[in-house]
Every structure is written in structure tokens, then in C-alpha cells.
Short mmCIF file of C-alpha atoms in Angstrom, two decimals:
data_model
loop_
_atom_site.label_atom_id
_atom_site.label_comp_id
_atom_site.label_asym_id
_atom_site.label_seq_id
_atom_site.Cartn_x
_atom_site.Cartn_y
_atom_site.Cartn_z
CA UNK L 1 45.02 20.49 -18.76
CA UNK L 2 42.25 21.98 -20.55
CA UNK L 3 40.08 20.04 -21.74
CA UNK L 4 36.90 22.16 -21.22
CA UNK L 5 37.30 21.84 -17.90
CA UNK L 6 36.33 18.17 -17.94
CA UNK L 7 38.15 14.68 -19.88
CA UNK L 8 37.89 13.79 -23.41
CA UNK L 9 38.19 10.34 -24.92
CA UNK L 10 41.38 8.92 -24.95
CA UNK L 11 41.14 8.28 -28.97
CA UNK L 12 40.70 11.47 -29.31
CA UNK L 13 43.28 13.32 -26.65
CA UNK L 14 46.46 11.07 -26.70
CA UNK L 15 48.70 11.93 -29.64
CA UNK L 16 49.34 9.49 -32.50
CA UNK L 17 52.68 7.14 -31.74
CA UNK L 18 54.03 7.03 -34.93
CA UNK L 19 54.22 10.94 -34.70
CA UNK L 20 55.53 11.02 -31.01
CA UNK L 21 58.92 12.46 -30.80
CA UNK L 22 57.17 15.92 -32.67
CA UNK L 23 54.82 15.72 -29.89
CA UNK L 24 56.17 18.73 -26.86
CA UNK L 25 56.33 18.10 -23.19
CA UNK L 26 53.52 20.32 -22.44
CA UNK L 27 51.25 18.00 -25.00
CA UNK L 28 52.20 14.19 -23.64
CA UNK L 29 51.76 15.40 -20.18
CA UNK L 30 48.05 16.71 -21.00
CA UNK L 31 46.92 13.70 -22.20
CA UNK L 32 48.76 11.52 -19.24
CA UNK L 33 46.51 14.09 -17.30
CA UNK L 34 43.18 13.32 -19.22
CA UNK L 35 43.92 9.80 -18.64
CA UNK L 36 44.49 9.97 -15.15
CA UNK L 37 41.09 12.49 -14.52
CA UNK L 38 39.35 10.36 -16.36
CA UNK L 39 39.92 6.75 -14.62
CA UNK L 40 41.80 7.75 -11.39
CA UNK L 41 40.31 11.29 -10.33
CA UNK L 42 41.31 12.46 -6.92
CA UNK L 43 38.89 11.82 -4.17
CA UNK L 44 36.49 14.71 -3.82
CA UNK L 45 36.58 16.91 -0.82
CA UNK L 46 33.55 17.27 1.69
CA UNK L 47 31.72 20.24 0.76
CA UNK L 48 31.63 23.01 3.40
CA UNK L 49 28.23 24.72 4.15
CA UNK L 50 28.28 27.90 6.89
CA UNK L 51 24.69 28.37 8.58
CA UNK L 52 23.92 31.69 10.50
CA UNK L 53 22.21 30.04 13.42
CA UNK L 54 22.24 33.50 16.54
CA UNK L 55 20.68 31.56 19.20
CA UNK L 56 24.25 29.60 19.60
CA UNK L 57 27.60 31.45 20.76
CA UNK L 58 30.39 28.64 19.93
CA UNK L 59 31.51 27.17 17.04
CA UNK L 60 30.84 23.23 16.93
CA UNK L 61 31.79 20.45 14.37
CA UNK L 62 29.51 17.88 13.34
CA UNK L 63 32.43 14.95 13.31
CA UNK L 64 33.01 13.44 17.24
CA UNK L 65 36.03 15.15 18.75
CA UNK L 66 36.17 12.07 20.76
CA UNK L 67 37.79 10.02 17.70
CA UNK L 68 41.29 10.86 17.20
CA UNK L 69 41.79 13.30 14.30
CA UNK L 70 43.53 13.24 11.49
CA UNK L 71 44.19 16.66 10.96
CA UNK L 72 42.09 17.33 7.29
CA UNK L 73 39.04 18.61 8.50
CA UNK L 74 39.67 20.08 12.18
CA UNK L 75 41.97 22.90 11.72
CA UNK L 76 39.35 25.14 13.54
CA UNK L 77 40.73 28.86 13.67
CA UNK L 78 39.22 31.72 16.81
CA UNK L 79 35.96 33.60 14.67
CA UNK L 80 34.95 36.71 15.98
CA UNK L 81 31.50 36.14 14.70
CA UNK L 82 30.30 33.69 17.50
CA UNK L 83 26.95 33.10 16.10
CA UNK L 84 28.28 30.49 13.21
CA UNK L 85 27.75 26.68 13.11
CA UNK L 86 29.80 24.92 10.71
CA UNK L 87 28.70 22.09 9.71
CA UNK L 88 30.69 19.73 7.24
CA UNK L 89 28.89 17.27 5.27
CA UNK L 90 30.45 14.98 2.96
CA UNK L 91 27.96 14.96 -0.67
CA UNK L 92 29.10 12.55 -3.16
CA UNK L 93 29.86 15.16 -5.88
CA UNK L 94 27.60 13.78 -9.26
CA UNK L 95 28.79 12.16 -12.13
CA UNK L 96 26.73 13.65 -14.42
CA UNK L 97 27.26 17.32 -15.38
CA UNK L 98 24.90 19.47 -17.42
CA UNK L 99 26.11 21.47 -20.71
CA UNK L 100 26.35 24.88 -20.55
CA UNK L 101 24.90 26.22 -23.16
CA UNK L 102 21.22 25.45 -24.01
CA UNK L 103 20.80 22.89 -26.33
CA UNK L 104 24.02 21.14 -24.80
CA UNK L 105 23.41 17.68 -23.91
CA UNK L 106 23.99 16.62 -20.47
CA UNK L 107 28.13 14.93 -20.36
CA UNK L 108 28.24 11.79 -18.23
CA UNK L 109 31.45 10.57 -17.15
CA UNK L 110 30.32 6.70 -15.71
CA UNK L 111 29.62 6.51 -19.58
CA UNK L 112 32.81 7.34 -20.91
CA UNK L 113 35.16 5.69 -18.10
CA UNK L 114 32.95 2.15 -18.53
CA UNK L 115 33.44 2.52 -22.61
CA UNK L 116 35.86 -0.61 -22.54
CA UNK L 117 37.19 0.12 -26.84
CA UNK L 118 38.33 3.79 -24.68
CA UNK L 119 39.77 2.33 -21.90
CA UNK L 120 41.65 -0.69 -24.00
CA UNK L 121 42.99 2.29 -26.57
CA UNK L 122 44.75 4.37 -23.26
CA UNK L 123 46.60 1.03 -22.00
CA UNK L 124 47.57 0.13 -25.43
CA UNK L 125 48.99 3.47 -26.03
CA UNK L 126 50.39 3.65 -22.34
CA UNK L 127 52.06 0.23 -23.22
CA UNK L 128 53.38 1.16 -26.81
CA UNK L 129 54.36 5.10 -25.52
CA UNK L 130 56.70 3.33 -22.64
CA UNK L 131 58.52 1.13 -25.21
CA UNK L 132 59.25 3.96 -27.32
CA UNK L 133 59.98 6.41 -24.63
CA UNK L 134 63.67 6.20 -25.58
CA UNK L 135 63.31 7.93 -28.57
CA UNK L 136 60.82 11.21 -27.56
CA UNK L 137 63.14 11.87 -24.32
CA UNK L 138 66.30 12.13 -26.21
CA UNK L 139 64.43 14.60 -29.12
CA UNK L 140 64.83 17.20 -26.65
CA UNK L 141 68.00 16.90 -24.41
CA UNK L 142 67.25 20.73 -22.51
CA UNK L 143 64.07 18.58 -21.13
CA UNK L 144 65.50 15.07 -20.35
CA UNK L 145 64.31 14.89 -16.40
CA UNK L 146 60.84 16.75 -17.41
CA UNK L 147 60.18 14.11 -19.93
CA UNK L 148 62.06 10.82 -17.93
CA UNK L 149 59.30 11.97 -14.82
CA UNK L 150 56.32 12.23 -17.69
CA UNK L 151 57.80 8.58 -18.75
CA UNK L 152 57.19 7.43 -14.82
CA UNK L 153 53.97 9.13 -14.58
CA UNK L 154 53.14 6.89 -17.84
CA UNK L 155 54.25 3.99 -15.79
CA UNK L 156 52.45 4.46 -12.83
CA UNK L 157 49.42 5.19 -14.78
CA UNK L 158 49.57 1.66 -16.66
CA UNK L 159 50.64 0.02 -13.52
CA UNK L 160 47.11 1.53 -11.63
CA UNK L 161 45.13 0.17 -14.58
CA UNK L 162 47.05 -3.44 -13.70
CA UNK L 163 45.97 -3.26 -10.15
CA UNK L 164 42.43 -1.82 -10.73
CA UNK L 165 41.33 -5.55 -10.68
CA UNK L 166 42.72 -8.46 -8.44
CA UNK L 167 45.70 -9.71 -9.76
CA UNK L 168 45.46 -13.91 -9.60
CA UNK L 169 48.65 -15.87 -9.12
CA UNK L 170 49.99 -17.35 -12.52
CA UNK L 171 51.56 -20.72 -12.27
CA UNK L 172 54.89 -20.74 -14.85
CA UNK L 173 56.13 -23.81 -16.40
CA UNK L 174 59.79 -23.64 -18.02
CA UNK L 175 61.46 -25.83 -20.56
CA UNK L 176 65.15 -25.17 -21.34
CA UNK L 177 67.05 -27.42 -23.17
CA UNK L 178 70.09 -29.26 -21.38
CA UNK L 179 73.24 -29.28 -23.44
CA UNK L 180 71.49 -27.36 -26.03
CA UNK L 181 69.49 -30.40 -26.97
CA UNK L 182 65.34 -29.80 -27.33
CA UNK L 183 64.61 -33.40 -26.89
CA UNK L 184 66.40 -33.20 -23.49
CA UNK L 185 64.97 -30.54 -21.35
CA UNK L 186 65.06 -29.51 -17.36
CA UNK L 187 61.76 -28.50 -15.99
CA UNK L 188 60.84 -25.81 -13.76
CA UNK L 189 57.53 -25.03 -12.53
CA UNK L 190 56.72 -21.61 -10.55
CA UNK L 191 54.58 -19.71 -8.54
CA UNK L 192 54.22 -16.37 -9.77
CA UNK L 193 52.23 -14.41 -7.16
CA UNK L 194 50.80 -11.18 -7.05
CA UNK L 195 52.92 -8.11 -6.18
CA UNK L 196 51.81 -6.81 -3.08
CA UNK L 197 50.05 -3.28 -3.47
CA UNK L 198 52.41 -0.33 -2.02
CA UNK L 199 54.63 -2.57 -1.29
CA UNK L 200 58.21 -2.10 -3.32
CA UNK L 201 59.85 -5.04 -1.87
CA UNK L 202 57.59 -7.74 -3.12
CA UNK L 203 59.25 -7.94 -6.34
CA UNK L 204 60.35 -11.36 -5.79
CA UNK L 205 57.09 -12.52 -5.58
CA UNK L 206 57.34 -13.08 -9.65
CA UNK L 207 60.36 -13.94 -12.12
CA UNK L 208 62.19 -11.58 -13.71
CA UNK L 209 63.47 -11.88 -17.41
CA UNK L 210 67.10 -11.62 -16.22
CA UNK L 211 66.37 -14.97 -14.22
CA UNK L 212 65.29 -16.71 -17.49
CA UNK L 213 67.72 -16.02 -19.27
CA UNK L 214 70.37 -17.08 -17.11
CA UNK L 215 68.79 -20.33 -15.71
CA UNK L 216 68.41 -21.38 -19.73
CA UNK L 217 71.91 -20.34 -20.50
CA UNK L 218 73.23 -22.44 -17.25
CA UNK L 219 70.95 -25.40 -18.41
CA UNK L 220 72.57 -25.33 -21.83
CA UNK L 221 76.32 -25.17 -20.55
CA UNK L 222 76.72 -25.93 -17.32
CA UNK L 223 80.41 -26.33 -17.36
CA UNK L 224 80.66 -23.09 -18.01
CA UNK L 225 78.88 -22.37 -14.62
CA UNK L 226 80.68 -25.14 -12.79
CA UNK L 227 77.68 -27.08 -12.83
CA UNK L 228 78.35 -30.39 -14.85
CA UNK L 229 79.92 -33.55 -13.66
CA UNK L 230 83.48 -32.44 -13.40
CA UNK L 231 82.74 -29.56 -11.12
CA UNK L 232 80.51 -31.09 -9.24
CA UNK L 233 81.45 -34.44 -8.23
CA UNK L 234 83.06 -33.61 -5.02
CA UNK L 235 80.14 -31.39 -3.78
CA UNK L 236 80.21 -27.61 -3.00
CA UNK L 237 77.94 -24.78 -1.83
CA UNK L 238 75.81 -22.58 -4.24
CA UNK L 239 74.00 -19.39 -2.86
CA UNK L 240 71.33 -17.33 -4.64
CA UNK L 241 70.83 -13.75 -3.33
CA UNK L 242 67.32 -12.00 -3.82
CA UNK L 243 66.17 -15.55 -4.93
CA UNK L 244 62.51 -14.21 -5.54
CA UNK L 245 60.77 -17.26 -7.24
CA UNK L 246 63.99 -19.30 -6.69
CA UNK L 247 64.24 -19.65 -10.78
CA UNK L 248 68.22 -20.02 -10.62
CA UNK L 249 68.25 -22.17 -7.62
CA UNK L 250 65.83 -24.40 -8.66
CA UNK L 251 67.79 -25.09 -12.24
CA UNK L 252 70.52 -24.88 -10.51
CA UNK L 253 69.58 -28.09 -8.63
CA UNK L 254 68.27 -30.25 -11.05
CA UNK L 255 70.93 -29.52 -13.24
CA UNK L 256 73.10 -31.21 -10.31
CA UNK L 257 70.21 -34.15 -10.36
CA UNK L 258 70.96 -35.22 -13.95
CA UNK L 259 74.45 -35.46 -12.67
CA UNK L 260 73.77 -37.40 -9.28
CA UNK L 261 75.45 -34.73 -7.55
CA UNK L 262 72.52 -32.99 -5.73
CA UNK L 263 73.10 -34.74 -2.58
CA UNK L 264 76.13 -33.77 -2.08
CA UNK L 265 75.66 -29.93 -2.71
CA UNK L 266 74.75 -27.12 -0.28
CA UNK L 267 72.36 -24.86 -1.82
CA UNK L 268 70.70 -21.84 -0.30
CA UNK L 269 68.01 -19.79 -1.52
CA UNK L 270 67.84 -16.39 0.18
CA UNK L 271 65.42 -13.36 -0.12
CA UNK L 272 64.59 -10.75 2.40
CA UNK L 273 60.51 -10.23 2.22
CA UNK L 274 58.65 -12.77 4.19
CA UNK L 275 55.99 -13.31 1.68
CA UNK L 276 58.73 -14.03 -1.35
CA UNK L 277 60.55 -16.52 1.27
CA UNK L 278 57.05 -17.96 1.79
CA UNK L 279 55.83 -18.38 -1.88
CA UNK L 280 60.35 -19.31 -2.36
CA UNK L 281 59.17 -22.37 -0.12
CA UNK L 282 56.04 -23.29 -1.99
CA UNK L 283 58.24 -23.20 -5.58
CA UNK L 284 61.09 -25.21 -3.93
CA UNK L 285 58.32 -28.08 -2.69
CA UNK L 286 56.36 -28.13 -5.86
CA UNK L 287 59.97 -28.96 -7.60
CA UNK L 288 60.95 -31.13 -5.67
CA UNK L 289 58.45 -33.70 -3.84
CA UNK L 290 60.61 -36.47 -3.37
CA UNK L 291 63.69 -34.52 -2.01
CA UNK L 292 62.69 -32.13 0.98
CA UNK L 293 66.17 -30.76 1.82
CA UNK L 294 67.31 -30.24 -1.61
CA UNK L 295 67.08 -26.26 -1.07
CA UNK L 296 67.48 -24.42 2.17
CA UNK L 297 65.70 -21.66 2.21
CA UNK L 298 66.55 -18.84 4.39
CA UNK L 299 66.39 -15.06 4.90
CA UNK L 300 68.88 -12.65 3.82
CA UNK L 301 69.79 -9.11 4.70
CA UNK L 302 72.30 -7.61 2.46
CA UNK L 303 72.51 -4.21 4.51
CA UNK L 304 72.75 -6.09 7.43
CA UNK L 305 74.68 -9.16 6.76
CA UNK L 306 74.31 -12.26 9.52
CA UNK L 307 77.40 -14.94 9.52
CA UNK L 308 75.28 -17.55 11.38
CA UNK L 309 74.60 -20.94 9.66
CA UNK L 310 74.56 -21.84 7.18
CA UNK L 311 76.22 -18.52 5.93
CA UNK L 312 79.33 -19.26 8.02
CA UNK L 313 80.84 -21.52 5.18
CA UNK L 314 82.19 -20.11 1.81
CA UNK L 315 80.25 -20.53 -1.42
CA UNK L 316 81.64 -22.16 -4.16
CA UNK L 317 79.26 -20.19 -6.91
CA UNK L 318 76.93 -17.51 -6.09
CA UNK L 319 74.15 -16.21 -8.27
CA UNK L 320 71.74 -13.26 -8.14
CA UNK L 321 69.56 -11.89 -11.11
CA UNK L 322 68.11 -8.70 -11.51
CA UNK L 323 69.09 -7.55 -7.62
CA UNK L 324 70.46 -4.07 -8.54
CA UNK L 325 67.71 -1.63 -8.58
CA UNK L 326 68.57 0.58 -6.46
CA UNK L 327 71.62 3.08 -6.36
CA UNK L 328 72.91 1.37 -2.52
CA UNK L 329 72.64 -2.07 -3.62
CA UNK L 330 75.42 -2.74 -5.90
CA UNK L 331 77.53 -1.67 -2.76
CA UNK L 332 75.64 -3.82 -0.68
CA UNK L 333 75.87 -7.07 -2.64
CA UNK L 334 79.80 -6.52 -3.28
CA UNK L 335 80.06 -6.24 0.64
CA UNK L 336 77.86 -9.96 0.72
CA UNK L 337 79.95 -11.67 -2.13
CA UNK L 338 83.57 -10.41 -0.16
CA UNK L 339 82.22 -12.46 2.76
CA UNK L 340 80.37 -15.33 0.87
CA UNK L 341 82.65 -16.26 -1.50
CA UNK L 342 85.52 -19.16 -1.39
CA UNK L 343 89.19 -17.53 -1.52
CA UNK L 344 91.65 -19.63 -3.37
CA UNK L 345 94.36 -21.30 -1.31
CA UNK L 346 97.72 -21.44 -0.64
CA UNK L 347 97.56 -24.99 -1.54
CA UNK L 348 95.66 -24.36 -4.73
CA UNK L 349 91.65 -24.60 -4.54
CA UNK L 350 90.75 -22.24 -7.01
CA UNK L 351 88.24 -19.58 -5.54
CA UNK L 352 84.91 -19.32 -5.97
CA UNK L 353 82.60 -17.44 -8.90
CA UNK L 354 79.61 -14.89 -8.72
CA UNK L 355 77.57 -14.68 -11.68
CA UNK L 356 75.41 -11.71 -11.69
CA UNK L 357 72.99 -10.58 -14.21
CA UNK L 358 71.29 -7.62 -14.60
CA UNK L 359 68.63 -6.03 -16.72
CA UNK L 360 69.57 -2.71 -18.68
CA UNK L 361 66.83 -0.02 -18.40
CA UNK L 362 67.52 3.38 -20.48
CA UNK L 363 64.72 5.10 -19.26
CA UNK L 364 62.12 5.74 -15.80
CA UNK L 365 63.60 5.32 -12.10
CA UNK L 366 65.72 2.76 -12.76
CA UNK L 367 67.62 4.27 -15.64
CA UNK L 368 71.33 4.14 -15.36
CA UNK L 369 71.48 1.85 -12.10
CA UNK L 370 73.24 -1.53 -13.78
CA UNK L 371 76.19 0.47 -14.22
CA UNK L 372 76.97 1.08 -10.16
CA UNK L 373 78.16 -2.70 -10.56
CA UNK L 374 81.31 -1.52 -12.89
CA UNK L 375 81.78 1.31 -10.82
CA UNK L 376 81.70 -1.04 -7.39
CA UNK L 377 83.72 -4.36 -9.33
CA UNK L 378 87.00 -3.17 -10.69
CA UNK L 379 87.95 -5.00 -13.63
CA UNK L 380 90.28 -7.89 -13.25
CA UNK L 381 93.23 -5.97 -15.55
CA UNK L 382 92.91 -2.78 -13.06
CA UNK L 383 93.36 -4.74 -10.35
CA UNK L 384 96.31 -6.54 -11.40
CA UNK L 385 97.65 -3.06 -12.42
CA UNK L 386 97.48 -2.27 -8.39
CA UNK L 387 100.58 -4.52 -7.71
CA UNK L 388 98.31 -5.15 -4.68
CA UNK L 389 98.53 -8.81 -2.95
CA UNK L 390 95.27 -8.91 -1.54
CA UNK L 391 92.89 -10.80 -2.87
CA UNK L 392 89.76 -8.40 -4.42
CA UNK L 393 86.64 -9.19 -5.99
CA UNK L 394 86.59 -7.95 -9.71
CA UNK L 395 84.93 -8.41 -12.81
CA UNK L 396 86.79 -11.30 -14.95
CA UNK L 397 84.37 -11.65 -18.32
CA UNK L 398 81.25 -9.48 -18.95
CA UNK L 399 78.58 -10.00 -22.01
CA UNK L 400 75.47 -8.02 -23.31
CA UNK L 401 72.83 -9.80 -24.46
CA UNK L 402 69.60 -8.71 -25.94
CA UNK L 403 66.75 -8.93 -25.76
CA UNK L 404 64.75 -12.19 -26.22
CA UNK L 405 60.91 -12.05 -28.23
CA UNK L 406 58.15 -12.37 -25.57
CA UNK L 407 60.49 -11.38 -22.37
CA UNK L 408 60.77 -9.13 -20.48
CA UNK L 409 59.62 -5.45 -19.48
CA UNK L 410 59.14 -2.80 -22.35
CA UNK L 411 61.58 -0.67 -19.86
CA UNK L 412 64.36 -3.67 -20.83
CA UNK L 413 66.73 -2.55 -23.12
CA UNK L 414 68.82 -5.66 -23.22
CA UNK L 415 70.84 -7.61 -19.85
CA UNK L 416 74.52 -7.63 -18.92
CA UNK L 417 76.08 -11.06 -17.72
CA UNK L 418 78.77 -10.46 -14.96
CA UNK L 419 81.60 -13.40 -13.75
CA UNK L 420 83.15 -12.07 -10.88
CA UNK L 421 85.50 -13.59 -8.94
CA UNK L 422 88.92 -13.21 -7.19
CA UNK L 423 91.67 -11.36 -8.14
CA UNK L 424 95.29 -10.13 -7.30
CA UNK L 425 98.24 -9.14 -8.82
#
């Protein structure tokens, strides 16, 4: 970056959206730099002073070399010239620096990084440059990778301005209509907590698009989920993996309560972080005050699966939204489901369903990762092609849908509805 050596407003360094994919590499990634100098800058070094001091013959640092050391600032190296103390003192380094030229006046950074119009212009064009990232990455195919990491960088850049200040929890209320009428409507309230800083695996802590959209499409036909009266009236078991805020469980359940059948279902909400099965809890209780044991809520290792109850029963229906974000998980789930899910019977139980969906994200880390779950689920027509008769999990329907006004993640292309279940020739 070159900026004379020092940032420029954001309204007058990032380049104009509506002109972005003639925008190069070299030019996005010089104003993702000015952004980050200006509000994030790197923490500045101690400075170093060496004083000629002849009346002492060893070399001494100022910090206590009883404190364990980190290794930054002790790397001491043999000096033939005995008669130097080094001394390292930390000086805050200014944040005002003088012009160069006479006549110049004197450029003060606090000013510019507290101008609030600047700083609201770089998230908005953070925000708007990540939803139209799609478009600039694929001007220039030779640079794909260059420009998918300058997307990230974007990401992480917005996502630093999010956690400058303390995120609060947000409690969500939900309305979805049962049977597709408004007047009749199932009721969900949530915890949405803050996402833990550094920590990846706290995603559950808040609901996910994917979850939404699948708890509303259950509420409107839950025969199609084997969740109206018919399916329901003789009980069964219903596991949610990577429940986070429990969205699909919870709907799940008072679906059953409009039919009278909650009592007699099973249904477990699992998640792996303690602090999503904590806040998983809180949601469950807030739902439902007068029924304590309508959700059992337990922890869930996918790598590392554990048969012990209540996991030593087959489900009946599984669900999971928006659990494949990583390359290893798809695997990982498939491996769960094979041991969670009812088989049919020789004497003719039909077998149980998973209903998986996931969110579809073009661009940044994630890009590409919903489709491990067609290349780990077979479809139900190759498997049948097999002649095989064992029983394997495959994918019997699958839907794109897209994306709905006011949800989800700019990175959210659309979502992909999976009904897996079993399968032989």
C-alpha cells in the first residue's frame, strides 16, 4: 500500500461498487489494507535504544529474567563490544504525525479513525463488496484463489468491526404458520447469544438461516416430515445433530403438541460446545415451562460417536441444519446417521428419514463444501444400480431453494434440502 506512507479516508480510497469487477487485484487489496491500517494497525514494537555506558563489562536487559520469557524480546546474541547496555523501553509510538513539508499541517490519525460518516462508509462497502464478491472473482479466472483470499480478508475485516464493541445477546421470536394458515401459527422464542471471540465452534450459539427455513417449511407440512397426526400417534424418536439454538427441535416439538403426541415422543437435542448445550438448555426451558422433559438435551461428538443412552435406540427422523462446514464433516455425519437411523424390517416398519439442509456459499472458506454431501450420499437410483442387498444410506429427493428477503448471510447463495434415507436394490 502506498498511501503516502500513512491511511487515507475510506471515501476516498475504496473503489466505487458499481464499477467493481474493472477494479484489479492489486487495487481491492490496497484499500482492504488502508482499512485495516487505519482501524486495526498492528501493535507497535518497543523501541530499542543502545547506550555506551564503559564502566560495565556485560550486557544486561531491563525486563526480569526471573519471569518466564516469551521469546520476542530476549534473543540476546555474544557482542564483542562488552561495554554496551541495552536497554528496551516500550514508548507508545504518537498518533499525531507532522507534515513534511513546511506549510504541511500536522495529520492526526485519532481524528480520522473516530470520524463515525468514515468508519460507517468502510462497513457499508465491506458489507455490499462481500455480496457482490461473486461477480469481481469470476472477472478474472487466472486470479480466482488471489481474489477468493482478498474476499476472506474482506470478511475478517467486517467481522473485527462486529466485535470491536460487546456483542449483547438478542432474544428471537418466530412465527410460522401451521398448515400454511397465518391465523394459526407455532411460536418459537430464542436465545441468540454472542459468538465467542476466537472461538470457531461457538457457532451454535445463534440460528442459522438454513434452520429457519426448514423449521417454517416443517410447520407448514408436517406430513411431509412425518410430523402430523398420522405419523405420530404411536410415538417415535427424533434427533437433531449440531442443534445450536435448538430451532428445529423446538418446532419440532410443538408441532407434536398441537397433535397431543409430544408425550409420547423421544426427542434429543445434541451439540458438541458446552456453552451452545448451555444456552440449548436455556431455549428449551423458555419454550417450554410447563413440560420439563419435553427435550433431552445432550452432547454429541460426531468424530467420536458414543452409543450410550439415549443414543442406543434408533431414530425415527433425524434433522441437522447448516452442520457441513467443514470438508471432514459430511463424512462424519453420514457415519452418525448409519448408526442413528431406524432400518426397515423384515416385517415391514418402514425405516427412518434424515432431513438435512444446508446453506450454499459460492465464495470465502466455505465455498464449495455443501457439495461433499452428494459426493458422501449416493443417490437412491445409483444405489439400486449396485444390485447390492445391503441396506445404504442415500439421497431419495433433493430441492434448492433460494434465498428468502431479510435472511441469511450475504455469503448465502441459496440452501439445498436433502431426504435421506435407506436404500437397497
Amino acid at each position: 500500500m502506498n498511501y503516502n506512507n500513512r491511511p487515507v479516508p475510506p471515501t476516498s480510497s475504496l473503489p466505487p461498487l458499481n464499477r467493481l469487477s474493472a477494479h484489479s487485484l492489486s487495487q481491492v487489496t490496497n484499500a482492504l489494507d488502508n482499512i485495516r491500517i487505519l482501524y486495526f494497525p498492528p501493535p507497535s514494537p518497543p523501541r530499542r535504544y543502545s547506550l555506551r555506558n564503559r564502566a560495565l563489562q556485560h550486557r544486561h536487559l531491563i525486563h526480569d529474567d526471573s519471569v518466564p520469557d516469551s521469546g520476542y524480546a530476549s534473543a540476546e546474541e555474544d557482542d564483542e563490544d562488552t561495554g554496551v547496555v541495552e536497554e528496551v523501553v516500550a514508548i507508545p509510538v504518537s498518533s499525531s504525525v507532522e507534515g513534511e513539508g513546511d506549510g504541511e499541517e500536522p495529520f492526526d490519525i485519532d481524528v480520522l479513525r473516530s470520524d463515525t460518516f468514515e468508519r460507517a462508509f468502510a462497513i457499508k462497502w465491506l458489507t455490499a463488496f462481500a455480496a457482490r464478491a461473486d461477480v469481481w472473482i469470476s472477472t478474472s479466472p487466472i486470479e480466482e484463489d488471489e481474489r477468493t483470499q482478498a474476499v476472506d480478508d474482506a470478511a475478517n475485516i467486517l467481522a473485527s468491526f462486529v466485535g470491536a464493541e460487546p456483542e449483547q445477546a438478542l432474544t428471537r421470536a418466530f412465527s410460522f404458520p401451521f398448515l400454511g394458515s397465518k391465523a394459526d401459527t407455532i411460536e418459537v422464542e430464542l436465545n441468540d447469544a454472542p459468538l465467542l471471540s476466537g472461538d470457531h465452534t461457538s457457532v451454535g450459539l445463534q440460528s442459522w438461516a438454513s434452520s429457519i427455513i426448514l423449521s417454517e417449511r416443517m410447520c407448514a407440512q408436517p406430513a411431509t416430515f412425518r410430523l402430523d397426526a398420522n405419523s405420530s400417534r404411536n410415538g417415535g424418536r427424533i434427533l437433531e445433530l449440531g442443534s445450536g439454538t435448538g430451532l428445529l427441535s423446538i418446532s419440532a416439538a410443538k408441532i407434536l403438541q398441537r397433535y397431543g403426541a409430544l408425550e409420547n415422543t423421544t426427542i434429543v437435542a445434541t451439540d458438541f460446545h458446552p456453552d451452545v448445550l448451555a444456552n440449548l438448555r436455556r431455549n428449551v426451558d423458555t419454550n417450554f415451562t410447563s413440560f420439563h422433559n419435553a427435550i433431552d438435551v445432550r452432547c454429541l461428538d460426531w468424530e467420536y460417536l458414543d452409543l450410550a443412552a439415549p443414543f442406543d435406540k434408533p431414530f425415527d427422523i433425524i434433522l441437522a441444519a447448516d452442520v457441513v462446514y467443514h470438508p471432514s464433516h459430511a463424512a462424519w455425519i453420514k457415519a452418525c446417521v448409519y448408526s442413528l437411523l431406524a432400518k426397515p424390517t423384515a416385517t415391514g416398519a418402514i425405516g427412518g428419514v434424515f432431513w438435512l439442509i444446508v446453506a450454499l456459499r459460492a465464495s470465502g472458506r466455505h465455498e464449495g463444501v455443501a457439495d461433499t454431501v452428494n459426493d458422501v450420499f449416493p443417490s437412491a437410483q445409483d444405489v439400486r444400480l449396485t444390485m447390492s442387498s445391503e441396506w445404504e444410506l442415500a439421497v431419495l429427493h433433493q430441492q434448492r431453494l433460494e434465498r428468502q428477503g431479510g435472511i441469511g448471510r450475504a455469503d448465502e447463495g441459496g440452501y439445498k434440502l436433502f431426504e435421506i434415507g435407506w436404500v437397497r436394490s
